[in-house]
């Protein structure tokens, strides 16, 4: 009687020449653990014979595939290493007969599989698919998605933080075009700037020419500056100052004693600084004797926006409009979500208006995959919408977002335009 899995012959009672059976059994076990078998798939599914599975430790699949193929193992074989050495860039799905769990072996991969006759599993880190991991769910994932842990599973979170690379640059660079005489000694003197090389958000105002001012919505900035002396004071301090005073991380540069060089240059940079709207920065000099800054390309001051209030939640809005009056139960918005997005409680940030106000209170139903998640309400005689949602809703790629008009249309409500304010989930 053979062994139950590898079919190794047992030594019989009172058997002659037991050493022959024992040696054969040792060889069978040795081969089952160590021998490799090269097997051509011939661009078709393959079922391993008991001998192929039981007398080899590694199955090397060869040939050229034009589609994914299946490698079926005998039900009594529980452990095997499989290498996908086929050409054509196709995966091989290792499994038992039937509909049990299977293991994907991607091109070039070698996977150790373990099974129970019904379900086959990848052992260790060699499995070819993320979904083989028990804490990963990638059913809604698309190319370039980032996985994000939600406390239980790793799920697709869209392009995630890489979306920030698409955000436009914001900042300003200002310069001197003529020389500037620093005649005041023993006090900080702010350099007045004469023109902007670029200025994305009106950070510089010629009415206050020494300042770069932080606009609304900006939370962190970084500053750099450079000066060139036409005539250099013996002792000098160059400093970036905030709101008229010193700031930790603002950056400073001090020189005591003339270096012996004319046209000296100083470059200065700050750390990334937390700010609020209205904060302002100046590049200042503090000298012991008068000097003159050159009005050339080497005397400048720059502010770079590093972070904004919406940096953690880049916008992902959903907008629609309806000319005229909505019909009964008309679908006003129907869109498939492409990136993981969030609609906040009460659809915060959303805007809506009607060209002709409603006669009576009118509700538009916001639905995800056919289930109501919020309401857009036009009160009687009101042309501005009010938004209602009891909870935050995270929309997954592939979700269907719809806005449905009421079954009994209002007598006058018409020409509506709505933007649902969403944010990308990163």
CSV table of C-alpha atoms in Angstrom, one decimal, residues 89-316:
chain,number,residue,atom,x,y,z
A,89,UNK,CA,4.0,37.8,-20.7
A,90,UNK,CA,1.0,35.7,-19.5
A,91,UNK,CA,0.2,34.5,-16.0
A,92,UNK,CA,-0.4,30.9,-15.0
A,93,UNK,CA,-3.1,30.0,-12.5
A,94,UNK,CA,-2.2,27.1,-10.4
A,95,UNK,CA,-5.2,25.2,-8.8
A,96,UNK,CA,-6.9,22.0,-8.1
A,97,UNK,CA,-9.8,20.7,-10.2
A,98,UNK,CA,-13.0,22.6,-9.2
A,99,UNK,CA,-13.6,26.1,-8.1
A,100,UNK,CA,-11.4,26.3,-5.1
A,101,UNK,CA,-8.8,29.0,-4.3
A,102,UNK,CA,-6.0,29.4,-6.9
A,103,UNK,CA,-2.5,31.0,-7.0
A,104,UNK,CA,-1.4,33.3,-9.8
A,105,UNK,CA,2.1,32.8,-11.0
A,106,UNK,CA,3.2,35.9,-13.0
A,107,UNK,CA,5.8,35.7,-15.7
A,108,UNK,CA,9.3,35.1,-14.3
A,109,UNK,CA,8.0,34.3,-10.8
A,110,UNK,CA,8.7,31.2,-8.7
A,111,UNK,CA,6.0,30.4,-6.2
A,112,UNK,CA,5.8,27.8,-3.4
A,113,UNK,CA,2.2,26.6,-3.2
A,114,UNK,CA,0.5,24.6,-0.4
A,115,UNK,CA,-3.0,23.1,-0.7
A,116,UNK,CA,-5.5,20.8,0.9
A,117,UNK,CA,-6.8,19.1,-2.3
A,118,UNK,CA,-9.5,21.8,-2.8
A,119,UNK,CA,-7.9,25.2,-2.2
A,120,UNK,CA,-4.4,26.2,-3.2
A,121,UNK,CA,-2.5,29.0,-1.5
A,122,UNK,CA,0.8,30.9,-2.0
A,123,UNK,CA,3.3,30.3,0.8
A,124,UNK,CA,5.4,33.3,2.0
A,125,UNK,CA,6.1,36.3,-0.2
A,126,UNK,CA,6.3,34.6,-3.5
A,127,UNK,CA,2.6,34.9,-4.6
A,128,UNK,CA,2.2,36.8,-7.8
A,129,UNK,CA,-0.9,38.8,-6.8
A,130,UNK,CA,-1.5,41.4,-4.1
A,131,UNK,CA,-4.9,40.0,-3.6
A,132,UNK,CA,-3.3,36.7,-2.3
A,133,UNK,CA,-2.6,38.7,0.9
A,134,UNK,CA,-5.4,38.4,3.4
A,135,UNK,CA,-5.4,42.1,4.4
A,136,UNK,CA,-5.4,43.5,0.8
A,137,UNK,CA,-8.6,44.2,-1.2
A,138,UNK,CA,-7.8,45.4,-4.7
A,139,UNK,CA,-11.1,44.7,-6.5
A,140,UNK,CA,-11.6,48.4,-7.4
A,141,UNK,CA,-7.9,49.2,-8.1
A,142,UNK,CA,-6.8,50.6,-11.4
A,143,UNK,CA,-3.3,51.4,-12.8
A,144,UNK,CA,-1.3,53.9,-10.7
A,145,UNK,CA,-3.6,53.6,-7.7
A,146,UNK,CA,-2.0,53.8,-4.2
A,147,UNK,CA,-3.1,51.4,-1.4
A,148,UNK,CA,-4.3,53.0,1.8
A,149,UNK,CA,-5.0,51.2,5.1
A,150,UNK,CA,-8.4,51.8,6.5
A,151,UNK,CA,-7.9,50.0,9.8
A,152,UNK,CA,-8.8,46.6,8.5
A,153,UNK,CA,-7.7,46.3,4.9
A,154,UNK,CA,-5.4,47.9,2.4
A,155,UNK,CA,-7.6,49.3,-0.4
A,156,UNK,CA,-7.1,51.3,-3.5
A,157,UNK,CA,-7.0,55.1,-2.8
A,158,UNK,CA,-6.5,56.5,-6.3
A,159,UNK,CA,-3.4,58.3,-7.3
A,160,UNK,CA,-3.1,59.6,-3.7
A,161,UNK,CA,-0.2,61.9,-2.8
A,162,UNK,CA,1.2,61.8,-6.3
A,163,UNK,CA,-1.7,64.0,-7.3
A,164,UNK,CA,0.1,66.9,-5.6
A,165,UNK,CA,2.7,66.8,-8.3
A,166,UNK,CA,0.0,68.2,-10.6
A,167,UNK,CA,-0.8,71.2,-8.5
A,168,UNK,CA,0.4,74.5,-10.0
A,169,UNK,CA,3.4,76.4,-8.5
A,170,UNK,CA,2.5,79.4,-6.4
A,171,UNK,CA,4.9,82.1,-5.2
A,172,UNK,CA,6.7,85.3,-6.1
A,173,UNK,CA,10.1,86.5,-7.1
A,174,UNK,CA,10.9,90.2,-6.9
A,175,UNK,CA,14.1,92.2,-7.7
A,176,UNK,CA,15.9,95.5,-7.7
A,177,UNK,CA,16.4,97.2,-11.0
A,178,UNK,CA,18.5,100.1,-9.7
A,179,UNK,CA,21.0,100.5,-6.9
A,180,UNK,CA,19.7,101.0,-3.4
A,181,UNK,CA,21.7,103.1,-0.9
A,182,UNK,CA,21.6,101.8,2.7
A,183,UNK,CA,22.5,105.0,4.7
A,184,UNK,CA,20.8,104.1,8.0
A,185,UNK,CA,23.2,102.4,10.4
A,186,UNK,CA,22.5,100.5,13.6
A,187,UNK,CA,18.9,99.5,12.6
A,188,UNK,CA,17.2,97.0,10.3
A,189,UNK,CA,16.5,98.4,6.8
A,190,UNK,CA,14.1,96.5,4.6
A,191,UNK,CA,15.0,96.4,0.9
A,192,UNK,CA,12.3,97.9,-1.3
A,193,UNK,CA,11.7,95.9,-4.4
A,194,UNK,CA,11.0,97.4,-7.8
A,195,UNK,CA,9.5,94.7,-10.0
A,196,UNK,CA,8.2,91.2,-9.9
A,197,UNK,CA,9.7,88.5,-12.1
A,198,UNK,CA,6.6,86.4,-11.4
A,199,UNK,CA,3.9,86.7,-8.8
A,200,UNK,CA,1.1,84.0,-8.8
A,201,UNK,CA,-1.1,85.5,-6.1
A,202,UNK,CA,-0.4,89.2,-5.9
A,203,UNK,CA,2.1,88.6,-3.0
A,204,UNK,CA,4.0,91.8,-3.8
A,205,UNK,CA,2.4,95.3,-3.9
A,206,UNK,CA,4.3,98.2,-5.2
A,207,UNK,CA,2.5,100.3,-2.6
A,208,UNK,CA,4.4,98.3,0.1
A,209,UNK,CA,7.4,97.5,-1.9
A,210,UNK,CA,9.5,95.9,0.9
A,211,UNK,CA,6.9,93.1,1.6
A,212,UNK,CA,5.9,89.7,0.3
A,213,UNK,CA,2.5,89.0,1.9
A,214,UNK,CA,0.9,85.6,2.4
A,215,UNK,CA,-2.5,85.2,0.7
A,216,UNK,CA,-5.6,83.4,2.1
A,217,UNK,CA,-5.5,79.6,2.2
A,218,UNK,CA,-1.7,79.3,2.5
A,219,UNK,CA,-0.3,77.5,5.6
A,220,UNK,CA,3.4,77.1,4.9
A,221,UNK,CA,6.0,79.0,2.9
A,222,UNK,CA,9.8,79.1,2.3
A,223,UNK,CA,11.8,82.2,1.5
A,224,UNK,CA,15.1,82.8,-0.2
A,225,UNK,CA,17.0,86.0,-1.0
A,226,UNK,CA,20.2,87.2,-2.5
A,227,UNK,CA,22.0,90.6,-2.4
A,228,UNK,CA,25.0,92.0,-4.1
A,229,UNK,CA,26.9,95.0,-2.6
A,230,UNK,CA,28.2,97.7,-4.8
A,231,UNK,CA,30.0,99.1,-1.8
A,232,UNK,CA,30.1,96.8,1.1
A,233,UNK,CA,29.9,97.8,4.8
A,234,UNK,CA,32.6,96.5,7.0
A,235,UNK,CA,30.1,94.8,9.3
A,236,UNK,CA,26.7,93.7,8.1
A,237,UNK,CA,23.8,91.4,9.1
A,238,UNK,CA,21.3,90.1,6.5
A,239,UNK,CA,18.1,88.7,7.8
A,240,UNK,CA,14.6,87.5,6.7
A,241,UNK,CA,12.1,89.0,9.1
A,242,UNK,CA,8.4,88.3,9.6
A,243,UNK,CA,5.8,90.9,10.4
A,244,UNK,CA,8.5,93.4,11.3
A,245,UNK,CA,10.4,91.1,13.7
A,246,UNK,CA,12.7,88.1,13.9
A,247,UNK,CA,11.3,84.6,13.4
A,248,UNK,CA,12.6,81.2,14.3
A,249,UNK,CA,13.8,79.6,11.0
A,250,UNK,CA,13.8,82.9,9.2
A,251,UNK,CA,17.4,82.8,8.3
A,252,UNK,CA,20.3,85.3,8.9
A,253,UNK,CA,23.8,86.0,7.7
A,254,UNK,CA,26.3,88.1,9.6
A,255,UNK,CA,29.7,89.4,8.4
A,256,UNK,CA,32.2,91.2,10.7
A,257,UNK,CA,35.2,92.7,9.0
A,258,UNK,CA,35.7,93.4,5.3
A,259,UNK,CA,36.6,90.4,3.3
A,260,UNK,CA,38.8,92.5,1.0
A,261,UNK,CA,36.5,91.8,-2.0
A,262,UNK,CA,34.3,94.3,-3.8
A,263,UNK,CA,30.8,93.5,-5.0
A,264,UNK,CA,30.3,91.0,-2.2
A,265,UNK,CA,27.2,88.7,-2.5
A,266,UNK,CA,25.1,87.1,0.3
A,267,UNK,CA,22.5,84.4,-0.2
A,268,UNK,CA,20.0,83.5,2.5
A,269,UNK,CA,17.2,81.0,3.0
A,270,UNK,CA,14.6,80.2,5.5
A,271,UNK,CA,13.2,77.0,6.9
A,272,UNK,CA,9.6,76.0,5.9
A,273,UNK,CA,7.6,78.4,8.1
A,274,UNK,CA,4.0,78.1,9.3
A,275,UNK,CA,1.9,81.2,8.3
A,276,UNK,CA,-1.6,82.6,8.2
A,277,UNK,CA,-3.1,85.0,5.7
A,278,UNK,CA,-1.7,88.5,6.0
A,279,UNK,CA,1.7,87.5,7.4
A,280,UNK,CA,4.4,89.4,5.6
A,281,UNK,CA,8.1,89.0,5.1
A,282,UNK,CA,11.0,91.4,4.3
A,283,UNK,CA,14.6,90.9,3.4
A,284,UNK,CA,16.5,93.3,5.7
A,285,UNK,CA,20.1,94.5,6.2
A,286,UNK,CA,21.7,95.8,9.4
A,287,UNK,CA,24.9,97.7,8.8
A,288,UNK,CA,27.6,99.5,10.9
A,289,UNK,CA,28.4,101.9,8.0
A,290,UNK,CA,26.5,102.9,4.9
A,291,UNK,CA,26.6,100.8,1.8
A,292,UNK,CA,25.0,100.4,-1.6
A,293,UNK,CA,23.1,97.4,-3.0
A,294,UNK,CA,23.5,96.8,-6.7
A,295,UNK,CA,20.3,96.8,-8.8
A,296,UNK,CA,21.2,93.7,-10.9
A,297,UNK,CA,19.9,90.2,-11.3
A,298,UNK,CA,21.8,89.2,-8.1
A,299,UNK,CA,19.6,91.2,-5.7
A,300,UNK,CA,16.3,89.5,-5.3
A,301,UNK,CA,13.8,88.0,-2.8
A,302,UNK,CA,11.4,85.0,-3.3
A,303,UNK,CA,8.6,83.4,-1.5
A,304,UNK,CA,7.5,79.8,-2.4
A,305,UNK,CA,4.2,78.4,-1.2
A,306,UNK,CA,4.9,74.9,0.3
A,307,UNK,CA,1.4,74.0,1.7
A,308,UNK,CA,-2.1,75.2,1.4
A,309,UNK,CA,-5.3,74.5,3.4
A,310,UNK,CA,-6.5,72.1,0.8
A,311,UNK,CA,-3.2,70.3,0.3
A,312,UNK,CA,-4.4,67.2,2.2
A,313,UNK,CA,-7.7,67.3,0.3
A,314,UNK,CA,-7.2,68.3,-3.4
A,315,UNK,CA,-10.6,69.2,-4.9
A,316,UNK,CA,-12.7,66.7,-6.8
